[in-house]
Amino acid sequence: MLQSLKKPDPLIVLIILAVTLAVIAPARGDFAAVFGQLTNVAIALLFFLYGARLSTQEALNGLKHWRLHLTILAFTFVIYPLIGIALRPLTAFISHDMYLGILFLTLVPSTVQSSVAFTSIAKGNVAGAIVSASTSNLVGVFITPALVMLLMGTGGGVHIDTSVFGEIGLLLLAPFVLGQLTRRWVGKFAQSKATKIVDRGSIAMVVYSAFSKGMVDGIWSSLSVWELAFLVAFAAIFVAFMLWLTKKVSEKLGFKRADTVAIEFCGSKKSLATGLPMASVIFASGGTSLGLLILPLMIYHQVQLMMCSWLAARYAQHATT
C-alpha cells in the first residue's frame, strides 16, 4: 500500500518532463508547426479510442437516468461558470491573464476516465458516471466554445470566432463518432492500455507545444512564484468546495448514495484531456498566451486527482464496513 502511494503518477511525470523540455529546448519555427500537426493527430486518435471504448448499449441504458445526467451537466456548465464569473475580483491579486486561465478551467467538460474510476472505487453508479462523463465531453464540444465566446471573447485580448466550432467538431467529435461506428472491430484494442498511453501522450504534447510558445514569446518572466503558490492553494480550496457542494445538493435532491457518489466525482471534475485540445484550437490566434491560460487547469487537474483519490478510497472503506 505504501509503495503504491509513493509511486508517482505517470501523467504528472510526463507533464513535468514536457515543461522541462520546453524550457531547455522549446519548439521553434518549422519544427513547432510540424509538432503542432502531430499533436492534432494524437488528439484525434485519442477521441477515436474514446468513442470505440464506450459501449452503445451501456450508453443507451445509462441515458434513462436523466435526472442524474442533468444534475452533473448543470454543475459542469452552469454552476462552475457562475463561480468563474464571481471570481473576477481575484484580478486584484493575480494578473488578468491568470484569471482568464481560472475562468477557462470552469468552462471545460468533466473528466471521463478518472471520474468513472473514482466512482467505481467508491462503489457508486458506474454506468451513470460513464454516460454522464462521456455526455459532458460531447456536449462540451459545443458548449465550451460558446461559453468562452460569451464570457472571454468580449475583451482582455482574447479573440475568438465561430470557426472554432467546426475545428473542434472535426478534431474531437468526428473521431469519437468514427470510433463508435468502428467499435465492432477496434473495441477490444481501445479497451487496452493503448487509450491510456495516447491519453497521456497527447496531453504531454499539448503541454510541450504550449509551454514552448510561452518560452519563445518570453511570457514566463511575468509569472511570479506567488502566483504559482496561489494557484495550488486556490485549486485545493476550489476542489474541496465543489466536492462538498455536489454532495450536499445531491442529497437535498433526494439521490441515493450510488448516484450521489457519481454526481460528486463527475460534477466536481474538470478535464485536462479535453480542455487542452480545446484551448489549443480556441486560443490559437488569441492575444493571450496559451501557456498561461492552461496553467490553472493543469494545476487544478493534478490537485483534483490527488484529493479525489483519497476521498474515493475513504468512501470504499465506509461502503465495506
CSV table of C-alpha atoms in Angstrom, one decimal:
chain,number,residue,atom,x,y,z
A,1,MET,CA,0.0,0.0,0.0
A,2,LEU,CA,2.8,2.4,1.0
A,3,GLN,CA,4.7,1.6,-2.2
A,4,SER,CA,1.7,2.4,-4.4
A,5,LEU,CA,1.2,5.7,-2.6
A,6,LYS,CA,4.9,6.6,-3.2
A,7,LYS,CA,4.7,5.7,-6.9
A,8,PRO,CA,4.5,9.0,-8.9
A,9,ASP,CA,1.5,9.5,-11.3
A,10,PRO,CA,2.9,8.8,-14.8
A,11,LEU,CA,0.8,11.8,-16.1
A,12,ILE,CA,2.4,14.2,-13.6
A,13,VAL,CA,5.8,12.9,-14.6
A,14,LEU,CA,5.1,13.4,-18.3
A,15,ILE,CA,3.8,16.9,-17.7
A,16,ILE,CA,6.9,17.8,-15.7
A,17,LEU,CA,9.1,16.4,-18.4
A,18,ALA,CA,7.2,18.2,-21.1
A,19,VAL,CA,7.6,21.5,-19.2
A,20,THR,CA,11.3,20.9,-18.6
A,21,LEU,CA,11.9,20.1,-22.2
A,22,ALA,CA,10.1,23.2,-23.3
A,23,VAL,CA,12.3,25.3,-21.0
A,24,ILE,CA,15.5,23.6,-22.3
A,25,ALA,CA,14.6,23.1,-25.9
A,26,PRO,CA,11.4,24.8,-26.9
A,27,ALA,CA,9.8,24.0,-30.3
A,28,ARG,CA,10.6,26.7,-32.8
A,29,GLY,CA,9.9,27.5,-36.5
A,30,ASP,CA,9.1,24.7,-38.8
A,31,PHE,CA,9.5,22.1,-36.1
A,32,ALA,CA,6.9,23.8,-34.0
A,33,ALA,CA,4.4,23.8,-36.9
A,34,VAL,CA,5.0,20.1,-37.7
A,35,PHE,CA,4.8,19.2,-34.0
A,36,GLY,CA,1.5,21.0,-33.7
A,37,GLN,CA,0.1,18.9,-36.6
A,38,LEU,CA,1.3,15.7,-34.9
A,39,THR,CA,-0.3,16.9,-31.7
A,40,ASN,CA,-3.7,17.3,-33.5
A,41,VAL,CA,-3.3,13.7,-34.9
A,42,ALA,CA,-2.7,12.4,-31.4
A,43,ILE,CA,-5.7,14.2,-30.1
A,44,ALA,CA,-8.0,12.9,-32.9
A,45,LEU,CA,-6.7,9.4,-32.2
A,46,LEU,CA,-7.5,9.8,-28.5
A,47,PHE,CA,-11.1,10.7,-29.2
A,48,PHE,CA,-11.4,7.9,-31.7
A,49,LEU,CA,-10.4,5.5,-29.0
A,50,TYR,CA,-12.8,7.1,-26.5
A,51,GLY,CA,-15.6,6.5,-29.0
A,52,ALA,CA,-14.5,2.9,-29.5
A,53,ARG,CA,-14.4,2.3,-25.7
A,54,LEU,CA,-17.9,3.3,-25.0
A,55,SER,CA,-20.5,0.5,-25.3
A,56,THR,CA,-23.5,1.8,-27.3
A,57,GLN,CA,-25.9,-0.4,-25.2
A,58,GLU,CA,-24.4,0.7,-22.0
A,59,ALA,CA,-24.8,4.3,-23.1
A,60,LEU,CA,-28.4,3.8,-24.0
A,61,ASN,CA,-29.2,2.1,-20.7
A,62,GLY,CA,-27.4,4.9,-18.8
A,63,LEU,CA,-29.4,7.6,-20.6
A,64,LYS,CA,-32.5,6.5,-18.8
A,65,HIS,CA,-31.3,8.2,-15.6
A,66,TRP,CA,-31.8,11.7,-17.0
A,67,ARG,CA,-32.0,13.4,-13.6
A,68,LEU,CA,-28.5,12.2,-12.8
A,69,HIS,CA,-27.1,13.5,-16.1
A,70,LEU,CA,-28.9,16.8,-15.9
A,71,THR,CA,-27.6,17.4,-12.4
A,72,ILE,CA,-24.0,16.7,-13.5
A,73,LEU,CA,-24.2,18.8,-16.6
A,74,ALA,CA,-25.7,21.7,-14.5
A,75,PHE,CA,-22.7,21.6,-12.2
A,76,THR,CA,-20.2,21.4,-15.1
A,77,PHE,CA,-21.7,24.0,-17.4
A,78,VAL,CA,-23.8,26.3,-15.1
A,79,ILE,CA,-22.5,26.3,-11.6
A,80,TYR,CA,-18.8,26.2,-12.4
A,81,PRO,CA,-19.1,29.1,-15.0
A,82,LEU,CA,-21.1,31.2,-12.5
A,83,ILE,CA,-18.4,30.7,-9.9
A,84,GLY,CA,-15.8,31.6,-12.5
A,85,ILE,CA,-17.6,34.9,-13.2
A,86,ALA,CA,-17.8,35.5,-9.4
A,87,LEU,CA,-14.1,35.1,-9.1
A,88,ARG,CA,-13.3,38.1,-11.2
A,89,PRO,CA,-12.2,40.2,-8.1
A,90,LEU,CA,-9.2,37.9,-7.9
A,91,THR,CA,-7.6,40.2,-10.5
A,92,ALA,CA,-6.7,42.5,-7.5
A,93,PHE,CA,-4.2,39.8,-6.5
A,94,ILE,CA,-3.2,38.0,-9.7
A,95,SER,CA,-2.7,39.0,-13.3
A,96,HIS,CA,-5.7,39.3,-15.7
A,97,ASP,CA,-4.3,36.6,-17.9
A,98,MET,CA,-4.1,34.2,-14.9
A,99,TYR,CA,-7.7,35.0,-14.0
A,100,LEU,CA,-8.7,34.2,-17.6
A,101,GLY,CA,-7.0,30.8,-17.1
A,102,ILE,CA,-9.0,30.2,-14.0
A,103,LEU,CA,-12.2,31.2,-15.8
A,104,PHE,CA,-11.4,28.9,-18.7
A,105,LEU,CA,-11.0,25.9,-16.4
A,106,THR,CA,-14.5,26.5,-15.1
A,107,LEU,CA,-15.8,26.2,-18.7
A,108,VAL,CA,-14.3,22.9,-19.8
A,109,PRO,CA,-16.1,19.4,-19.6
A,110,SER,CA,-15.8,16.8,-16.8
A,111,THR,CA,-13.1,14.1,-17.0
A,112,VAL,CA,-14.0,10.7,-18.3
A,113,GLN,CA,-11.5,8.0,-17.1
A,114,SER,CA,-10.8,9.4,-13.7
A,115,SER,CA,-14.5,10.2,-12.9
A,116,VAL,CA,-15.5,6.7,-13.8
A,117,ALA,CA,-12.5,5.1,-11.9
A,118,PHE,CA,-13.2,7.1,-8.7
A,119,THR,CA,-16.9,6.3,-8.9
A,120,SER,CA,-16.1,2.6,-9.3
A,121,ILE,CA,-13.7,2.6,-6.3
A,122,ALA,CA,-16.2,4.4,-4.1
A,123,LYS,CA,-18.9,1.9,-5.0
A,124,GLY,CA,-21.1,4.4,-6.9
A,125,ASN,CA,-23.2,4.3,-10.0
A,126,VAL,CA,-20.6,3.4,-12.6
A,127,ALA,CA,-22.9,3.1,-15.6
A,128,GLY,CA,-24.3,6.6,-14.8
A,129,ALA,CA,-20.8,8.0,-14.4
A,130,ILE,CA,-19.7,6.6,-17.8
A,131,VAL,CA,-22.7,8.1,-19.6
A,132,SER,CA,-22.6,11.4,-17.8
A,133,ALA,CA,-18.8,11.9,-18.2
A,134,SER,CA,-19.0,11.0,-21.9
A,135,THR,CA,-22.0,13.2,-22.5
A,136,SER,CA,-20.2,16.1,-20.7
A,137,ASN,CA,-17.4,15.8,-23.2
A,138,LEU,CA,-19.6,15.5,-26.3
A,139,VAL,CA,-21.8,18.4,-25.2
A,140,GLY,CA,-18.7,20.4,-24.3
A,141,VAL,CA,-17.6,20.3,-27.9
A,142,PHE,CA,-20.3,22.9,-28.5
A,143,ILE,CA,-21.0,24.5,-25.0
A,144,THR,CA,-17.4,25.2,-24.0
A,145,PRO,CA,-16.5,27.3,-27.1
A,146,ALA,CA,-19.9,29.1,-26.8
A,147,LEU,CA,-19.2,29.9,-23.1
A,148,VAL,CA,-15.7,31.0,-24.0
A,149,MET,CA,-17.0,33.3,-26.7
A,150,LEU,CA,-19.7,34.7,-24.3
A,151,LEU,CA,-17.5,35.2,-21.2
A,152,MET,CA,-14.0,35.6,-22.5
A,153,GLY,CA,-14.4,36.9,-26.1
A,154,THR,CA,-15.5,40.4,-25.2
A,155,GLY,CA,-12.2,41.8,-24.1
A,156,GLY,CA,-8.9,41.1,-22.4
A,157,GLY,CA,-7.0,40.4,-25.6
A,158,VAL,CA,-8.8,37.1,-26.3
A,159,HIS,CA,-10.1,36.9,-29.9
A,160,ILE,CA,-12.4,34.1,-30.9
A,161,ASP,CA,-14.6,33.4,-33.9
A,162,THR,CA,-17.3,30.9,-34.8
A,163,SER,CA,-14.8,28.8,-36.8
A,164,VAL,CA,-13.7,27.1,-33.6
A,165,PHE,CA,-16.9,25.1,-33.5
A,166,GLY,CA,-16.1,23.4,-36.8
A,167,GLU,CA,-12.4,22.9,-35.9
A,168,ILE,CA,-13.3,21.3,-32.5
A,169,GLY,CA,-16.0,19.2,-34.1
A,170,LEU,CA,-13.5,18.0,-36.7
A,171,LEU,CA,-10.8,17.3,-34.1
A,172,LEU,CA,-12.9,15.8,-31.3
A,173,LEU,CA,-16.4,14.9,-32.3
A,174,ALA,CA,-15.8,13.4,-35.7
A,175,PRO,CA,-13.2,10.9,-34.4
A,176,PHE,CA,-15.4,10.0,-31.5
A,177,VAL,CA,-18.3,9.2,-33.8
A,178,LEU,CA,-16.0,7.2,-36.1
A,179,GLY,CA,-14.8,5.2,-33.0
A,180,GLN,CA,-18.5,4.4,-32.2
A,181,LEU,CA,-19.1,3.3,-35.8
A,182,THR,CA,-16.0,1.0,-35.9
A,183,ARG,CA,-16.3,-0.2,-32.3
A,184,ARG,CA,-17.1,-3.7,-33.5
A,185,TRP,CA,-13.5,-4.1,-34.9
A,186,VAL,CA,-11.4,-1.8,-32.7
A,187,GLY,CA,-13.3,-2.0,-29.4
A,188,LYS,CA,-11.0,-4.5,-27.7
A,189,PHE,CA,-7.9,-2.6,-28.8
A,190,ALA,CA,-9.5,0.6,-27.4
A,191,GLN,CA,-10.1,-1.1,-24.0
A,192,SER,CA,-6.4,-2.0,-23.7
A,193,LYS,CA,-3.6,0.2,-22.4
A,194,ALA,CA,-3.4,1.9,-25.8
A,195,THR,CA,-6.0,4.5,-24.8
A,196,LYS,CA,-4.2,5.5,-21.6
A,197,ILE,CA,-0.9,5.8,-23.5
A,198,VAL,CA,-2.4,8.0,-26.2
A,199,ASP,CA,-4.3,10.0,-23.4
A,200,ARG,CA,-1.1,10.8,-21.5
A,201,GLY,CA,1.0,11.2,-24.7
A,202,SER,CA,-1.4,13.8,-26.2
A,203,ILE,CA,-1.6,15.8,-23.0
A,204,ALA,CA,2.2,15.9,-22.8
A,205,MET,CA,2.4,17.0,-26.5
A,206,VAL,CA,-0.1,19.8,-25.9
A,207,VAL,CA,1.8,21.0,-22.8
A,208,TYR,CA,5.1,20.9,-24.6
A,209,SER,CA,3.7,22.9,-27.5
A,210,ALA,CA,2.0,25.5,-25.3
A,211,PHE,CA,4.9,26.0,-23.0
A,212,SER,CA,7.4,26.1,-25.9
A,213,LYS,CA,5.4,29.0,-27.4
A,214,GLY,CA,5.5,30.7,-24.0
A,215,MET,CA,9.3,30.4,-23.8
A,216,VAL,CA,9.7,31.6,-27.4
A,217,ASP,CA,7.4,34.6,-26.7
A,218,GLY,CA,9.1,35.3,-23.4
A,219,ILE,CA,5.9,35.4,-21.3
A,220,TRP,CA,7.1,33.3,-18.4
A,221,SER,CA,9.1,36.2,-17.0
A,222,SER,CA,5.8,37.8,-16.0
A,223,LEU,CA,4.8,34.8,-13.8
A,224,SER,CA,5.7,35.1,-10.1
A,225,VAL,CA,6.3,32.4,-7.5
A,226,TRP,CA,3.5,33.9,-5.5
A,227,GLU,CA,1.1,33.3,-8.4
A,228,LEU,CA,2.1,29.6,-8.6
A,229,ALA,CA,1.7,29.2,-4.9
A,230,PHE,CA,-1.7,30.9,-5.1
A,231,LEU,CA,-2.9,28.6,-7.9
A,232,VAL,CA,-2.0,25.5,-5.9
A,233,ALA,CA,-3.8,26.7,-2.7
A,234,PHE,CA,-6.7,28.0,-4.8
A,235,ALA,CA,-7.1,24.7,-6.6
A,236,ALA,CA,-7.2,22.7,-3.3
A,237,ILE,CA,-9.8,25.0,-1.8
A,238,PHE,CA,-11.9,25.0,-5.1
A,239,VAL,CA,-11.8,21.2,-5.4
A,240,ALA,CA,-12.8,20.7,-1.7
A,241,PHE,CA,-15.7,23.2,-2.1
A,242,MET,CA,-17.0,21.6,-5.3
A,243,LEU,CA,-16.9,18.1,-3.7
A,244,TRP,CA,-18.8,19.4,-0.7
A,245,LEU,CA,-21.3,21.3,-2.9
A,246,THR,CA,-22.0,18.4,-5.3
A,247,LYS,CA,-22.6,16.1,-2.3
A,248,LYS,CA,-24.9,18.4,-0.4
A,249,VAL,CA,-27.0,19.4,-3.5
A,250,SER,CA,-27.4,15.7,-4.5
A,251,GLU,CA,-28.5,14.7,-1.0
A,252,LYS,CA,-31.0,17.6,-1.0
A,253,LEU,CA,-32.4,16.5,-4.4
A,254,GLY,CA,-33.0,13.0,-2.9
A,255,PHE,CA,-30.5,11.0,-4.9
A,256,LYS,CA,-29.4,7.6,-3.5
A,257,ARG,CA,-25.8,7.1,-2.3
A,258,ALA,CA,-24.6,5.5,-5.5
A,259,ASP,CA,-25.9,8.3,-7.6
A,260,THR,CA,-24.6,10.9,-5.1
A,261,VAL,CA,-21.1,9.4,-5.5
A,262,ALA,CA,-21.3,9.6,-9.3
A,263,ILE,CA,-22.5,13.3,-9.1
A,264,GLU,CA,-19.8,14.2,-6.7
A,265,PHE,CA,-16.9,12.7,-8.8
A,266,CYS,CA,-18.3,13.7,-12.2
A,267,GLY,CA,-19.7,17.1,-11.3
A,268,SER,CA,-16.6,18.3,-9.4
A,269,LYS,CA,-14.0,17.4,-12.1
A,270,LYS,CA,-12.5,19.3,-15.0
A,271,SER,CA,-10.9,17.5,-17.9
A,272,LEU,CA,-7.3,18.2,-18.9
A,273,ALA,CA,-7.5,15.7,-21.8
A,274,THR,CA,-10.4,17.6,-23.4
A,275,GLY,CA,-9.6,21.1,-22.1
A,276,LEU,CA,-6.1,21.4,-23.5
A,277,PRO,CA,-7.1,20.4,-27.1
A,278,MET,CA,-10.0,22.8,-27.0
A,279,ALA,CA,-7.7,25.6,-25.7
A,280,SER,CA,-5.2,24.9,-28.5
A,281,VAL,CA,-7.9,25.5,-31.1
A,282,ILE,CA,-10.0,28.2,-29.4
A,283,PHE,CA,-7.0,30.4,-28.5
A,284,ALA,CA,-4.8,29.7,-31.5
A,285,SER,CA,-5.0,33.2,-32.7
A,286,GLY,CA,-5.7,35.0,-29.4
A,287,GLY,CA,-3.6,37.7,-27.9
A,288,THR,CA,-3.2,35.9,-24.5
A,289,SER,CA,-0.5,33.2,-24.0
A,290,LEU,CA,-1.8,29.7,-24.3
A,291,GLY,CA,0.6,28.6,-21.6
A,292,LEU,CA,-0.8,31.0,-19.0
A,293,LEU,CA,-4.4,30.1,-20.0
A,294,ILE,CA,-3.9,26.3,-19.5
A,295,LEU,CA,-1.7,26.5,-16.3
A,296,PRO,CA,-4.6,26.9,-13.8
A,297,LEU,CA,-6.3,23.9,-15.5
A,298,MET,CA,-3.1,21.8,-15.3
A,299,ILE,CA,-2.7,22.5,-11.6
A,300,TYR,CA,-6.4,22.0,-10.8
A,301,HIS,CA,-6.3,18.7,-12.6
A,302,GLN,CA,-3.5,17.3,-10.6
A,303,VAL,CA,-4.9,18.6,-7.3
A,304,GLN,CA,-8.4,17.1,-8.1
A,305,LEU,CA,-6.8,13.7,-8.8
A,306,MET,CA,-5.0,13.6,-5.5
A,307,MET,CA,-7.9,14.8,-3.4
A,308,CYS,CA,-10.5,12.6,-5.2
A,309,SER,CA,-8.2,9.5,-5.0
A,310,TRP,CA,-8.1,9.9,-1.2
A,311,LEU,CA,-11.9,10.5,-1.0
A,312,ALA,CA,-12.8,7.5,-3.2
A,313,ALA,CA,-10.6,5.2,-1.0
A,314,ARG,CA,-12.4,6.6,2.1
A,315,TYR,CA,-15.8,6.0,0.6
A,316,ALA,CA,-14.8,2.5,-0.4
A,317,GLN,CA,-13.8,1.7,3.2
A,318,HIS,CA,-17.1,3.0,4.6
A,319,ALA,CA,-19.1,1.0,1.9
A,320,THR,CA,-17.5,-2.3,3.0
A,321,THR,CA,-17.9,-1.8,6.8
